[in-house]
Tab-separated table of C-alpha atoms in Angstrom:
chain	number	residue	atom	x	y	z
A	1	MET	CA	0.000	0.000	0.000
A	2	ALA	CA	1.296	3.417	-0.876
A	3	SER	CA	2.184	5.570	2.084
A	4	THR	CA	0.451	8.895	2.515
A	5	TYR	CA	1.121	12.265	4.076
A	6	SER	CA	-1.422	14.328	5.958
A	7	THR	CA	-1.479	18.058	5.185
A	8	ASN	CA	-0.034	18.788	8.609
A	9	GLN	CA	3.163	16.979	7.540
A	10	PHE	CA	3.538	19.301	4.539
A	11	LYS	CA	6.810	21.169	4.336
A	12	GLY	CA	9.259	22.325	1.716
A	13	GLY	CA	10.957	19.400	-0.065
A	14	LEU	CA	8.245	16.797	0.658
A	15	LYS	CA	7.572	14.606	-2.395
A	16	ILE	CA	3.928	13.889	-3.196
A	17	MET	CA	1.834	12.428	-6.023
A	18	LEU	CA	-0.751	14.651	-7.739
A	19	ASP	CA	-2.776	13.501	-10.749
A	20	GLY	CA	-0.327	10.613	-11.232
A	21	GLU	CA	2.769	12.811	-11.372
A	22	PRO	CA	5.514	13.294	-8.774
A	23	TYR	CA	5.800	16.761	-7.231
A	24	SER	CA	8.003	18.426	-4.650
A	25	ILE	CA	6.503	20.951	-2.233
A	26	VAL	CA	8.168	24.338	-2.645
A	27	GLU	CA	6.088	26.373	-0.198
A	28	ASN	CA	3.309	25.532	2.226
A	29	GLU	CA	0.961	28.089	3.786
A	30	TYR	CA	-1.622	27.167	6.416
A	31	VAL	CA	-4.775	29.296	6.298
A	32	LYS	CA	-7.491	28.808	8.886
A	33	PRO	CA	-10.203	31.068	10.191
A	34	GLY	CA	-10.560	30.562	13.957
A	35	LYS	CA	-14.080	29.195	13.552
A	36	GLY	CA	-13.805	27.703	10.104
A	37	GLN	CA	-12.290	25.216	7.694
A	38	GLY	CA	-8.494	25.161	7.457
A	39	PHE	CA	-6.614	24.935	4.161
A	40	ASN	CA	-3.064	24.304	3.044
A	41	ARG	CA	-2.080	26.409	0.069
A	42	VAL	CA	0.998	24.979	-1.505
A	43	LYS	CA	3.293	25.701	-4.396
A	44	VAL	CA	4.447	22.412	-5.890
A	45	ARG	CA	7.041	21.695	-8.563
A	46	ASN	CA	6.451	18.925	-11.050
A	47	LEU	CA	9.589	16.822	-10.806
A	48	LYS	CA	9.381	15.732	-14.438
A	49	THR	CA	8.678	19.089	-16.094
A	50	GLY	CA	9.950	21.543	-13.480
A	51	LYS	CA	6.713	23.501	-13.735
A	52	VAL	CA	5.530	25.142	-10.505
A	53	VAL	CA	1.779	25.243	-9.806
A	54	ASP	CA	-0.485	26.323	-6.913
A	55	LYS	CA	-2.699	23.770	-5.174
A	56	THR	CA	-5.170	24.102	-2.328
A	57	PHE	CA	-5.898	21.244	0.082
A	58	LYS	CA	-8.430	20.929	2.853
A	59	SER	CA	-6.412	20.633	6.057
A	60	GLY	CA	-6.451	17.079	7.372
A	61	ASP	CA	-6.716	15.514	3.908
A	62	SER	CA	-4.083	12.970	2.910
A	63	VAL	CA	-1.975	12.828	-0.198
A	64	GLU	CA	-0.094	9.867	-1.618
A	65	ALA	CA	3.661	9.994	-1.055
A	66	ALA	CA	5.812	9.924	-4.184
A	67	ASP	CA	8.491	7.244	-4.299
A	68	VAL	CA	11.163	9.813	-4.982
A	69	VAL	CA	14.688	9.835	-3.613
A	70	GLU	CA	17.597	12.097	-4.300
A	71	LYS	CA	21.006	10.430	-4.497
A	72	GLU	CA	24.572	11.503	-5.047
A	73	MET	CA	25.671	9.465	-8.066
A	74	GLN	CA	28.758	9.405	-10.196
A	75	TYR	CA	28.506	10.124	-13.927
A	76	LEU	CA	30.117	7.319	-15.975
A	77	TYR	CA	29.505	7.773	-19.722
A	78	ASN	CA	26.855	8.270	-22.370
A	79	ASP	CA	26.134	5.949	-25.261
A	80	GLY	CA	24.454	8.526	-27.448
A	81	GLU	CA	21.032	7.703	-26.047
A	82	SER	CA	21.370	7.599	-22.268
A	83	TRP	CA	23.637	9.036	-19.666
A	84	TYR	CA	24.794	6.439	-17.128
A	85	PHE	CA	25.239	7.085	-13.418
A	86	MET	CA	26.507	4.846	-10.637
A	87	ASP	CA	25.500	4.672	-6.996
A	88	PRO	CA	28.925	4.818	-5.254
A	89	GLU	CA	27.684	2.626	-2.393
A	90	THR	CA	25.842	-0.171	-4.210
A	91	PHE	CA	27.577	0.219	-7.619
A	92	ASP	CA	24.084	0.049	-9.167
A	93	GLN	CA	23.923	1.809	-12.502
A	94	VAL	CA	21.003	3.749	-14.007
A	95	GLY	CA	20.564	5.320	-17.414
A	96	ALA	CA	19.001	8.782	-17.661
A	97	SER	CA	17.295	10.164	-20.746
A	98	GLN	CA	17.983	13.524	-22.392
A	99	THR	CA	14.759	14.849	-20.809
A	100	ALA	CA	15.999	13.973	-17.315
A	101	LEU	CA	19.356	15.608	-18.045
A	102	ALA	CA	17.716	18.838	-19.258
A	103	ASN	CA	20.728	21.137	-19.660
A	104	ALA	CA	23.013	19.205	-17.353
A	105	ASP	CA	24.623	17.245	-20.200
A	106	LYS	CA	26.469	20.346	-21.388
A	107	PHE	CA	28.605	20.363	-18.264
A	108	LEU	CA	29.095	16.703	-17.412
A	109	LYS	CA	32.481	15.045	-17.381
A	110	ASP	CA	33.265	11.446	-16.351
A	111	GLN	CA	33.480	10.967	-12.599
A	112	ASP	CA	31.454	14.104	-11.765
A	113	VAL	CA	29.215	13.522	-8.759
A	114	CYS	CA	25.659	14.646	-9.520
A	115	ASN	CA	22.469	14.874	-7.524
A	116	VAL	CA	20.138	12.413	-9.281
A	117	THR	CA	16.384	12.374	-8.583
A	118	LEU	CA	14.936	8.856	-8.849
A	119	TYR	CA	11.200	8.272	-9.200
A	120	ASN	CA	10.222	4.603	-8.776
A	121	GLY	CA	13.909	3.878	-9.305
A	122	GLU	CA	14.064	5.760	-12.634
A	123	PRO	CA	16.131	8.941	-12.935
A	124	ILE	CA	13.896	11.945	-13.704
A	125	GLY	CA	16.300	14.747	-12.879
A	126	VAL	CA	20.038	15.301	-12.802
A	127	GLU	CA	21.681	18.228	-11.100
A	128	PRO	CA	25.361	18.649	-11.984
A	129	PRO	CA	27.836	19.882	-9.353
A	130	PRO	CA	27.354	23.653	-8.829
A	131	HIS	CA	30.788	24.352	-10.315
A	132	VAL	CA	32.738	22.350	-12.868
A	133	GLU	CA	36.203	22.791	-14.402
A	134	LEU	CA	36.389	22.210	-18.140
A	135	GLN	CA	38.980	22.648	-20.850
A	136	ILE	CA	38.551	25.081	-23.738
A	137	THR	CA	38.762	23.145	-27.008
A	138	GLN	CA	38.131	26.026	-29.378
A	139	THR	CA	38.169	29.811	-29.135
A	140	ASP	CA	39.404	32.659	-31.331
A	141	PRO	CA	42.786	34.040	-30.366
A	142	GLY	CA	42.439	36.720	-27.732
A	143	ILE	CA	44.365	39.861	-27.044
A	144	ARG	CA	47.443	38.631	-25.224
A	145	GLY	CA	48.160	40.442	-21.991
A	146	ASP	CA	44.796	42.169	-21.868
A	147	THR	CA	43.360	41.185	-18.496
A	148	SER	CA	41.359	44.312	-17.811
A	149	SER	CA	39.268	45.379	-20.793
A	150	GLY	CA	36.312	43.290	-19.602
A	151	GLY	CA	35.316	42.073	-23.060
A	152	THR	CA	34.227	38.475	-23.678
A	153	LYS	CA	34.194	35.984	-26.529
A	154	PRO	CA	32.568	32.583	-27.087
A	155	ALA	CA	34.547	29.455	-26.242
A	156	THR	CA	33.674	25.809	-26.874
A	157	LEU	CA	34.416	23.489	-23.952
A	158	GLU	CA	35.399	19.824	-23.992
A	159	THR	CA	31.797	18.795	-23.308
A	160	GLY	CA	30.517	20.784	-26.284
A	161	ALA	CA	29.066	23.633	-24.196
A	162	VAL	CA	29.632	27.130	-25.553
A	163	VAL	CA	30.200	29.795	-22.892
A	164	GLN	CA	31.374	33.386	-22.790
A	165	VAL	CA	34.943	33.741	-21.487
A	166	PRO	CA	37.238	36.767	-21.077
A	167	LEU	CA	39.237	37.808	-24.156
A	168	PHE	CA	42.571	36.674	-22.657
A	169	MET	CA	41.584	32.970	-22.347
A	170	GLU	CA	43.275	30.601	-24.765
A	171	GLU	CA	42.560	27.164	-26.211
A	172	GLY	CA	43.731	24.392	-23.860
A	173	GLU	CA	43.139	26.437	-20.708
A	174	ILE	CA	40.814	25.219	-17.951
A	175	VAL	CA	37.868	27.379	-16.872
A	176	ARG	CA	35.607	27.176	-13.845
A	177	ILE	CA	31.903	27.364	-14.797
A	178	ASP	CA	28.776	27.927	-12.682
A	179	THR	CA	26.445	25.155	-13.955
A	180	ARG	CA	23.266	26.899	-12.779
A	181	ASN	CA	23.604	29.702	-15.352
A	182	GLY	CA	26.531	28.573	-17.523
A	183	ALA	CA	28.566	31.621	-16.497
A	184	TYR	CA	32.354	31.822	-16.429
A	185	VAL	CA	33.606	32.075	-12.833
A	186	SER	CA	37.390	32.062	-13.112
A	187	ARG	CA	40.422	30.588	-14.770
A	188	ALA	CA	41.156	27.321	-13.001
A	189	LYS	CA	44.629	26.649	-11.675
A	190	GLY	CA	45.972	23.852	-13.885
B	1	MET	CA	26.467	23.111	18.243
B	2	SER	CA	22.676	22.966	18.086
B	3	THR	CA	20.797	26.249	18.351
B	4	ASP	CA	17.584	24.387	19.057
B	5	TRP	CA	17.455	25.620	22.658
B	6	TRP	CA	17.560	29.274	21.633
B	7	PRO	CA	14.293	31.301	21.730
B	8	THR	CA	12.722	32.225	18.388
B	9	ALA	CA	11.490	35.556	19.772
B	10	GLY	CA	13.949	38.346	20.414
B	11	LEU	CA	14.246	39.993	23.804
B	12	ALA	CA	12.474	43.101	22.472
B	13	ALA	CA	9.421	40.959	21.598
B	14	LEU	CA	9.441	39.348	25.038
B	15	ARG	CA	9.518	42.808	26.658
B	16	GLN	CA	6.673	43.890	24.374
B	17	ARG	CA	4.659	40.883	25.557
B	18	ALA	CA	5.301	41.632	29.224
B	19	GLY	CA	4.333	45.279	28.678
B	20	ALA	CA	1.127	44.330	26.842
B	21	LEU	CA	0.059	41.964	29.640
B	22	ALA	CA	0.569	44.749	32.222
B	23	ARG	CA	-1.384	47.301	30.134
B	24	ILE	CA	-4.237	44.833	29.519
B	25	ARG	CA	-4.566	44.212	33.267
B	26	GLY	CA	-4.491	47.964	33.913
B	27	PHE	CA	-7.171	48.565	31.260
B	28	PHE	CA	-9.631	46.056	32.720
B	29	ASP	CA	-8.868	46.976	36.322
B	30	GLU	CA	-9.764	50.606	35.546
B	31	ARG	CA	-13.068	49.464	34.011
B	32	GLY	CA	-13.982	47.221	36.922
B	33	VAL	CA	-13.726	43.975	34.929
B	34	LEU	CA	-12.655	41.065	37.143
B	35	GLU	CA	-9.698	38.876	36.173
B	36	VAL	CA	-10.508	35.164	36.533
B	37	GLU	CA	-8.757	31.846	36.021
B	38	THR	CA	-10.521	28.653	34.946
B	39	PRO	CA	-9.150	25.137	34.306
B	40	VAL	CA	-6.857	24.510	31.364
B	41	VAL	CA	-7.707	20.787	31.664
B	42	ALA	CA	-11.403	19.855	31.708
B	43	ALA	CA	-13.691	16.840	31.391
B	44	ASP	CA	-15.566	18.343	28.427
B	45	THR	CA	-14.562	20.275	25.349
B	46	VAL	CA	-16.148	21.997	22.387
B	47	THR	CA	-18.207	20.076	19.834
B	48	ASP	CA	-17.278	22.566	17.071
B	49	PRO	CA	-16.298	20.369	14.074
B	50	MET	CA	-13.662	22.899	13.011
B	51	LEU	CA	-11.777	22.782	16.312
B	52	ALA	CA	-9.563	19.828	17.201
B	53	ALA	CA	-9.054	19.634	20.958
B	54	ILE	CA	-6.122	17.703	22.423
B	55	ALA	CA	-7.155	14.770	24.655
B	56	ILE	CA	-5.104	13.733	27.675
B	57	ASP	CA	-5.689	11.112	30.365
B	58	SER	CA	-7.182	12.000	33.718
B	59	PRO	CA	-5.042	14.341	35.818
B	60	GLY	CA	-6.927	13.122	38.890
B	61	THR	CA	-5.674	9.524	38.972
B	62	GLU	CA	-2.313	8.275	40.192
B	63	ALA	CA	-1.680	5.739	37.430
B	64	PRO	CA	-2.136	6.716	33.769
B	65	CYS	CA	-5.618	5.697	32.620
B	66	ASP	CA	-7.932	5.849	29.635
B	67	ALA	CA	-10.284	8.498	31.034
B	68	ARG	CA	-10.407	11.292	28.501
B	69	TYR	CA	-9.792	14.878	29.568
B	70	TRP	CA	-9.156	17.821	27.304
B	71	LEU	CA	-6.849	20.791	27.015
B	72	GLN	CA	-9.080	23.818	26.546
B	73	THR	CA	-9.459	25.323	23.068
B	74	SER	CA	-10.753	28.500	24.739
B	75	PRO	CA	-11.988	29.367	28.248
B	76	GLU	CA	-15.475	30.157	26.935
B	77	TYR	CA	-17.565	27.510	28.711
B	78	PRO	CA	-16.218	27.888	32.262
B	79	MET	CA	-16.346	31.678	31.905
B	80	LYS	CA	-20.019	31.453	30.923
B	81	ARG	CA	-20.618	29.318	34.007
B	82	LEU	CA	-19.085	32.104	36.110
B	83	LEU	CA	-21.331	34.659	34.393
B	84	ALA	CA	-24.404	32.519	35.104
B	85	ALA	CA	-23.257	32.307	38.728
B	86	GLY	CA	-23.338	36.108	38.944
B	87	SER	CA	-19.695	37.098	38.427
B	88	GLY	CA	-20.494	40.240	36.454
B	89	ALA	CA	-17.977	41.431	33.836
B	90	ILE	CA	-14.915	39.131	33.674
B	91	TYR	CA	-11.735	38.662	31.652
B	92	GLN	CA	-9.069	35.997	31.409
B	93	ILE	CA	-5.637	35.677	29.858
B	94	ALA	CA	-5.501	31.975	28.999
B	95	ARG	CA	-3.258	29.457	27.320
B	96	VAL	CA	-5.292	27.517	24.795
B	97	PHE	CA	-4.528	24.489	22.630
B	98	ARG	CA	-5.622	23.396	19.163
B	99	ARG	CA	-4.332	20.219	17.581
B	100	ALA	CA	-2.237	20.496	14.407
B	101	ASP	CA	-2.750	24.246	14.104
B	102	ARG	CA	0.670	25.227	12.854
B	103	GLY	CA	1.773	27.785	10.318
B	104	SER	CA	3.179	31.287	10.135
B	105	LEU	CA	0.105	32.575	12.031
B	106	HIS	CA	-0.588	29.481	14.156
B	107	ASN	CA	0.984	27.501	16.973
B	108	PRO	CA	-0.908	24.626	18.673
B	109	GLU	CA	-0.507	26.427	22.021
B	110	PHE	CA	-1.203	30.141	22.128
B	111	SER	CA	-2.395	32.973	24.353
B	112	MET	CA	-5.959	34.171	24.300
B	113	LEU	CA	-7.478	37.199	25.965
B	114	GLU	CA	-11.174	36.573	26.448
B	115	TRP	CA	-13.732	38.826	28.114
B	116	TYR	CA	-17.487	39.074	28.721
B	117	ARG	CA	-19.648	42.137	29.264
B	118	PRO	CA	-23.154	41.694	30.681
B	119	GLY	CA	-25.514	44.276	29.192
B	120	PHE	CA	-23.321	44.976	26.145
B	121	GLY	CA	-24.556	44.567	22.591
B	122	TYR	CA	-21.889	43.538	20.107
B	123	ALA	CA	-21.480	47.123	18.868
B	124	ASP	CA	-20.612	48.200	22.448
B	125	LEU	CA	-18.029	45.446	22.561
B	126	ILE	CA	-16.504	46.490	19.219
B	127	GLN	CA	-16.044	49.929	20.789
B	128	GLU	CA	-14.330	48.392	23.814
B	129	VAL	CA	-12.020	46.241	21.655
B	130	SER	CA	-10.935	49.448	19.888
B	131	ASP	CA	-10.401	51.169	23.256
B	132	LEU	CA	-8.124	48.299	24.274
B	133	LEU	CA	-6.270	48.288	20.933
B	134	ALA	CA	-5.622	52.013	21.479
B	135	VAL	CA	-3.586	51.280	24.606
B	136	LEU	CA	-1.589	48.524	22.874
B	137	LEU	CA	-1.029	49.679	19.286
B	138	ALA	CA	-0.417	52.847	17.284
B	139	LYS	CA	-3.876	54.317	16.626
B	140	ARG	CA	-5.580	53.600	13.318
B	141	PRO	CA	-9.045	54.464	12.023
B	142	VAL	CA	-11.845	51.995	12.770
B	143	VAL	CA	-13.731	50.540	9.802
B	144	VAL	CA	-16.845	48.400	10.267
B	145	LEU	CA	-18.078	46.383	7.277
B	146	THR	CA	-20.550	43.556	6.874
B	147	TYR	CA	-19.568	40.107	5.650
B	148	THR	CA	-21.761	40.734	2.599
B	149	GLU	CA	-20.113	44.108	1.895
B	150	VAL	CA	-16.552	42.711	1.765
B	151	PHE	CA	-17.558	39.863	-0.532
B	152	VAL	CA	-19.329	42.281	-2.861
B	153	GLN	CA	-16.492	44.853	-2.753
B	154	GLN	CA	-13.626	42.441	-3.239
B	155	LEU	CA	-15.087	39.544	-5.201
B	156	GLY	CA	-18.272	40.986	-6.696
B	157	ILE	CA	-20.385	38.212	-5.242
B	158	GLU	CA	-23.211	38.083	-2.692
B	159	PRO	CA	-22.196	35.468	-0.085
B	160	LEU	CA	-25.659	34.821	1.370
B	161	THR	CA	-27.454	34.264	-1.930
B	162	ALA	CA	-24.818	33.131	-4.463
B	163	SER	CA	-25.037	29.501	-5.556
B	164	ASP	CA	-22.287	27.049	-4.582
B	165	ALA	CA	-21.240	26.892	-8.242
B	166	GLU	CA	-20.921	30.698	-8.405
B	167	LEU	CA	-18.710	30.707	-5.282
B	168	ARG	CA	-16.497	28.016	-6.810
B	169	ALA	CA	-16.299	29.934	-10.085
B	170	VAL	CA	-15.074	33.072	-8.255
B	171	ALA	CA	-12.307	31.057	-6.553
B	172	SER	CA	-11.284	29.510	-9.850
B	173	HIS	CA	-11.313	32.916	-11.569
B	174	LYS	CA	-8.920	34.189	-8.885
B	175	GLY	CA	-6.543	31.271	-9.453
B	176	ILE	CA	-7.646	29.071	-6.572
B	177	ASN	CA	-8.425	25.492	-7.438
B	178	ALA	CA	-10.855	24.587	-4.649
B	179	PRO	CA	-10.820	20.977	-3.406
B	180	ALA	CA	-13.796	19.072	-4.834
B	181	ASP	CA	-15.542	18.109	-1.598
B	182	LEU	CA	-16.114	21.511	0.038
B	183	ASP	CA	-19.459	22.315	1.582
B	184	ARG	CA	-20.824	25.831	1.335
B	185	ASP	CA	-19.300	27.143	4.551
B	186	ALA	CA	-15.906	25.659	3.724
B	187	MET	CA	-16.127	27.353	0.319
B	188	LEU	CA	-16.888	30.685	2.018
B	189	ASP	CA	-13.976	30.075	4.426
B	190	LEU	CA	-11.669	29.449	1.480
B	191	LEU	CA	-12.652	32.727	-0.191
B	192	MET	CA	-12.465	34.617	3.097
B	193	GLY	CA	-9.190	33.089	4.253
B	194	THR	CA	-7.250	33.306	1.014
B	195	LEU	CA	-8.670	36.244	-0.932
B	196	ILE	CA	-10.430	38.617	1.454
B	197	ALA	CA	-8.841	38.464	4.916
B	198	PRO	CA	-5.242	39.101	3.752
B	199	ARG	CA	-6.403	42.524	2.494
B	200	LEU	CA	-8.355	43.566	5.593
B	201	GLY	CA	-7.045	45.988	8.218
B	202	ARG	CA	-4.002	47.060	6.232
B	203	ASP	CA	-4.316	50.685	7.348
B	204	CYS	CA	-7.191	50.438	9.808
B	205	TRP	CA	-8.721	48.262	12.481
B	206	CYS	CA	-11.286	46.427	10.400
B	207	TYR	CA	-14.362	44.807	11.938
B	208	LEU	CA	-16.609	42.441	10.040
B	209	THR	CA	-20.177	41.902	11.206
B	210	GLY	CA	-23.201	40.058	9.856
B	211	PHE	CA	-21.685	36.597	9.461
B	212	PRO	CA	-23.949	33.980	7.848
B	213	ALA	CA	-26.200	32.162	10.346
B	214	SER	CA	-24.456	28.892	9.369
B	215	GLN	CA	-21.287	30.369	10.923
B	216	ALA	CA	-22.987	31.658	14.073
B	217	SER	CA	-21.020	29.346	16.366
B	218	LEU	CA	-22.166	30.473	19.846
B	219	ALA	CA	-23.568	33.810	18.705
B	220	ARG	CA	-27.239	34.828	18.790
B	221	LEU	CA	-28.960	35.153	15.420
B	222	ASP	CA	-29.966	38.685	14.464
B	223	PRO	CA	-33.591	39.079	15.684
B	224	GLN	CA	-34.290	41.343	12.670
B	225	ASP	CA	-32.630	39.086	10.082
B	226	PRO	CA	-32.161	35.437	11.082
B	227	ARG	CA	-30.019	34.811	7.979
B	228	ILE	CA	-27.141	36.441	9.853
B	229	ALA	CA	-25.546	36.053	13.260
B	230	GLU	CA	-24.647	38.732	15.803
B	231	ARG	CA	-20.994	37.903	15.489
B	232	PHE	CA	-18.019	40.119	14.677
B	233	GLU	CA	-14.372	39.654	13.871
B	234	CYS	CA	-11.508	42.123	13.985
B	235	PHE	CA	-8.795	42.055	11.297
B	236	ILE	CA	-5.477	43.921	11.417
B	237	ASP	CA	-2.701	43.616	8.837
B	238	GLY	CA	-4.609	40.810	7.116
B	239	MET	CA	-4.803	38.717	10.278
B	240	GLU	CA	-7.860	37.619	12.214
B	241	ILE	CA	-7.218	39.178	15.645
B	242	ALA	CA	-10.495	38.805	17.546
B	243	ASN	CA	-13.834	37.037	17.336
B	244	GLY	CA	-16.850	38.277	19.291
B	245	PHE	CA	-20.472	37.287	19.855
B	246	ARG	CA	-23.683	38.613	21.203
B	247	GLU	CA	-23.868	35.428	23.223
B	248	LEU	CA	-26.549	32.847	22.671
B	249	THR	CA	-28.332	32.475	26.027
B	250	ASP	CA	-31.121	30.073	25.008
B	251	PRO	CA	-30.220	26.573	26.330
B	252	GLN	CA	-32.506	24.743	23.853
B	253	ALA	CA	-31.017	26.541	20.855
B	254	GLN	CA	-27.532	25.899	22.242
B	255	ARG	CA	-28.217	22.176	22.682
B	256	ALA	CA	-29.539	21.968	19.128
B	257	ARG	CA	-26.312	23.526	17.791
B	258	PHE	CA	-24.154	21.118	19.825
B	259	GLU	CA	-26.152	18.157	18.498
B	260	ALA	CA	-25.793	19.448	14.939
B	261	ASP	CA	-22.006	19.680	15.497
B	262	GLN	CA	-21.903	16.085	16.707
B	263	ALA	CA	-23.893	14.969	13.670
B	264	VAL	CA	-21.350	16.629	11.367
B	265	ARG	CA	-18.512	14.881	13.221
B	266	ARG	CA	-20.250	11.480	12.982
B	267	GLU	CA	-20.935	12.027	9.311
B	268	ARG	CA	-17.247	12.471	8.655
B	269	GLY	CA	-16.450	9.247	10.440
B	270	GLU	CA	-15.838	10.073	14.092
B	271	THR	CA	-17.226	7.237	16.188
B	272	ALA	CA	-16.953	9.059	19.528
B	273	PRO	CA	-17.343	12.810	18.993
B	274	PRO	CA	-16.811	14.903	22.148
B	275	ALA	CA	-19.807	14.822	24.497
B	276	ILE	CA	-21.961	17.876	25.069
B	277	ASP	CA	-20.834	19.941	28.068
B	278	GLU	CA	-23.912	19.457	30.245
B	279	ARG	CA	-22.558	21.756	32.949
B	280	LEU	CA	-22.583	24.614	30.466
B	281	LEU	CA	-26.152	23.840	29.375
B	282	THR	CA	-27.315	23.606	32.997
B	283	ALA	CA	-25.709	26.999	33.636
B	284	LEU	CA	-27.571	28.434	30.616
B	285	GLU	CA	-30.808	26.995	32.045
B	286	ALA	CA	-30.041	28.687	35.366
B	287	GLY	CA	-29.666	31.894	33.393
B	288	LEU	CA	-26.763	33.393	31.467
B	289	PRO	CA	-27.150	37.193	31.660
B	290	GLU	CA	-27.637	38.912	28.285
B	291	CYS	CA	-24.048	39.705	27.340
B	292	SER	CA	-21.433	39.987	24.638
B	293	GLY	CA	-18.036	38.324	24.702
B	294	VAL	CA	-14.884	38.350	22.644
B	295	ALA	CA	-11.700	36.291	22.301
B	296	LEU	CA	-8.554	38.003	21.094
B	297	GLY	CA	-5.347	36.312	19.934
B	298	LEU	CA	-2.607	37.947	21.978
B	299	ASP	CA	0.273	36.568	19.935
B	300	ARG	CA	-1.045	38.033	16.693
B	301	LEU	CA	-1.706	41.336	18.438
B	302	LEU	CA	1.979	41.353	19.410
B	303	MET	CA	2.865	40.579	15.798
B	304	VAL	CA	1.045	43.760	14.760
B	305	ALA	CA	2.754	45.728	17.551
B	306	ILE	CA	6.273	44.797	16.409
B	307	GLY	CA	5.566	44.319	12.692
B	308	ALA	CA	6.378	40.589	12.756
B	309	THR	CA	5.465	38.315	9.839
B	310	THR	CA	5.521	35.014	11.755
B	311	ILE	CA	4.112	34.040	15.129
B	312	ASP	CA	7.504	32.519	16.019
B	313	GLU	CA	8.887	36.055	16.315
B	314	VAL	CA	6.651	36.780	19.321
B	315	MET	CA	6.814	33.371	21.089
B	316	ALA	CA	9.830	32.257	23.084
B	317	PHE	CA	9.465	28.593	22.112
B	318	PRO	CA	6.940	27.534	19.437
B	319	ILE	CA	6.027	23.829	19.259
B	320	GLU	CA	9.149	22.558	17.449
B	321	HIS	CA	11.252	24.122	20.220
B	322	ALA	CA	8.892	23.515	23.128
């Protein structure tokens, strides 16, 4: 039997099933007139699509728990169709689809430890490490010695991602990238 | 190191609380209203289907037992027994308990100021609530509106006559997907709690009157218009601060309401709903003086006083830290 949560267990991060889809509670607000019916107004994020919607529950109602766990897993390789991750404790491997990867694939290198969201054992979301260090494989020659003009140029990284880097960066150099917005953070010490 | 032991309210809030308690006592002392204390633990509780009382075993036996006692949800019943016994005007600062009431404006244990005024109509009591607020808060204008007026002004719908489908359509239009199984009063509560109340009392002390008879609770129905109850609520900064009644004194009518409450509880699957408090009904039979009474949430009042957005900011140790 599926386990359930009562509305008074609602809190940010709780994983619940709504209309057959797994959701994570983002915000929970309890509204109750002193002499009346109480309600929980929640913002929930669909774990498959990322879409955030508002829902209203009668306080005291129960909701089915979603079989969702988040796990630190190590990225192994991709075979052109799926991206494979390994549980470092059990050595179990799972393959994630492009949809689950969303934009994470642009920044993934072998061995990176990612936060993988598993729904009924299947990966539905992959969060890369917040910062990754990647090598520049192609960029136009910059202006040597110019470290202050503040201009940027596109650079292709070893994973195929294209990011804006300062003009002085050269091919072969390693850059530190913020994976949440794809922004250049710094030149990495080699 | 864990910070779990640390109070959630700052020292300034605790001083504010102490000051408010002293001013409240001064206010009632000056007006000749008697401070009373009644039991926090009692054999009976409210039947109100919307209040969940916390049951405990009997405090009167040495070994733990199954006998069911209750933590009070408000001191209303014992205070009415004092009134029927001839106490005259009385007030109480009480700790009250409501199961699972937790949120930014709720804690399962909170402080309630409750008082009763023989000979007062509810309009007199609204005046006295404002007099008290004036000694505790920066003065604001007083606005009195009817339940119907706020629904019409803010949602363009007549709450006493609109169909259930029309009420649901208004919620949906405002982006609120109402749960499917709401009865009419729950639907009204949803609209009030989520769309109307948050906008009330933003720059005033806002009183609502003329609640629907179905939400009369322990208030008398309006003798001129039995569709509405002689009940009022005070809202400040979008929060429900106080709830007052021209008290129902008719024991038969009171018994009928208690029995209706029990029926609602049975219908939703409770096999042993709380019993009717026969001591209260016997007191009403002996004669409750014509009076008005009000209960005011002290913690929320303190929130207004210091501009807090959560109740935790005015309580030393809310439930997770208690």
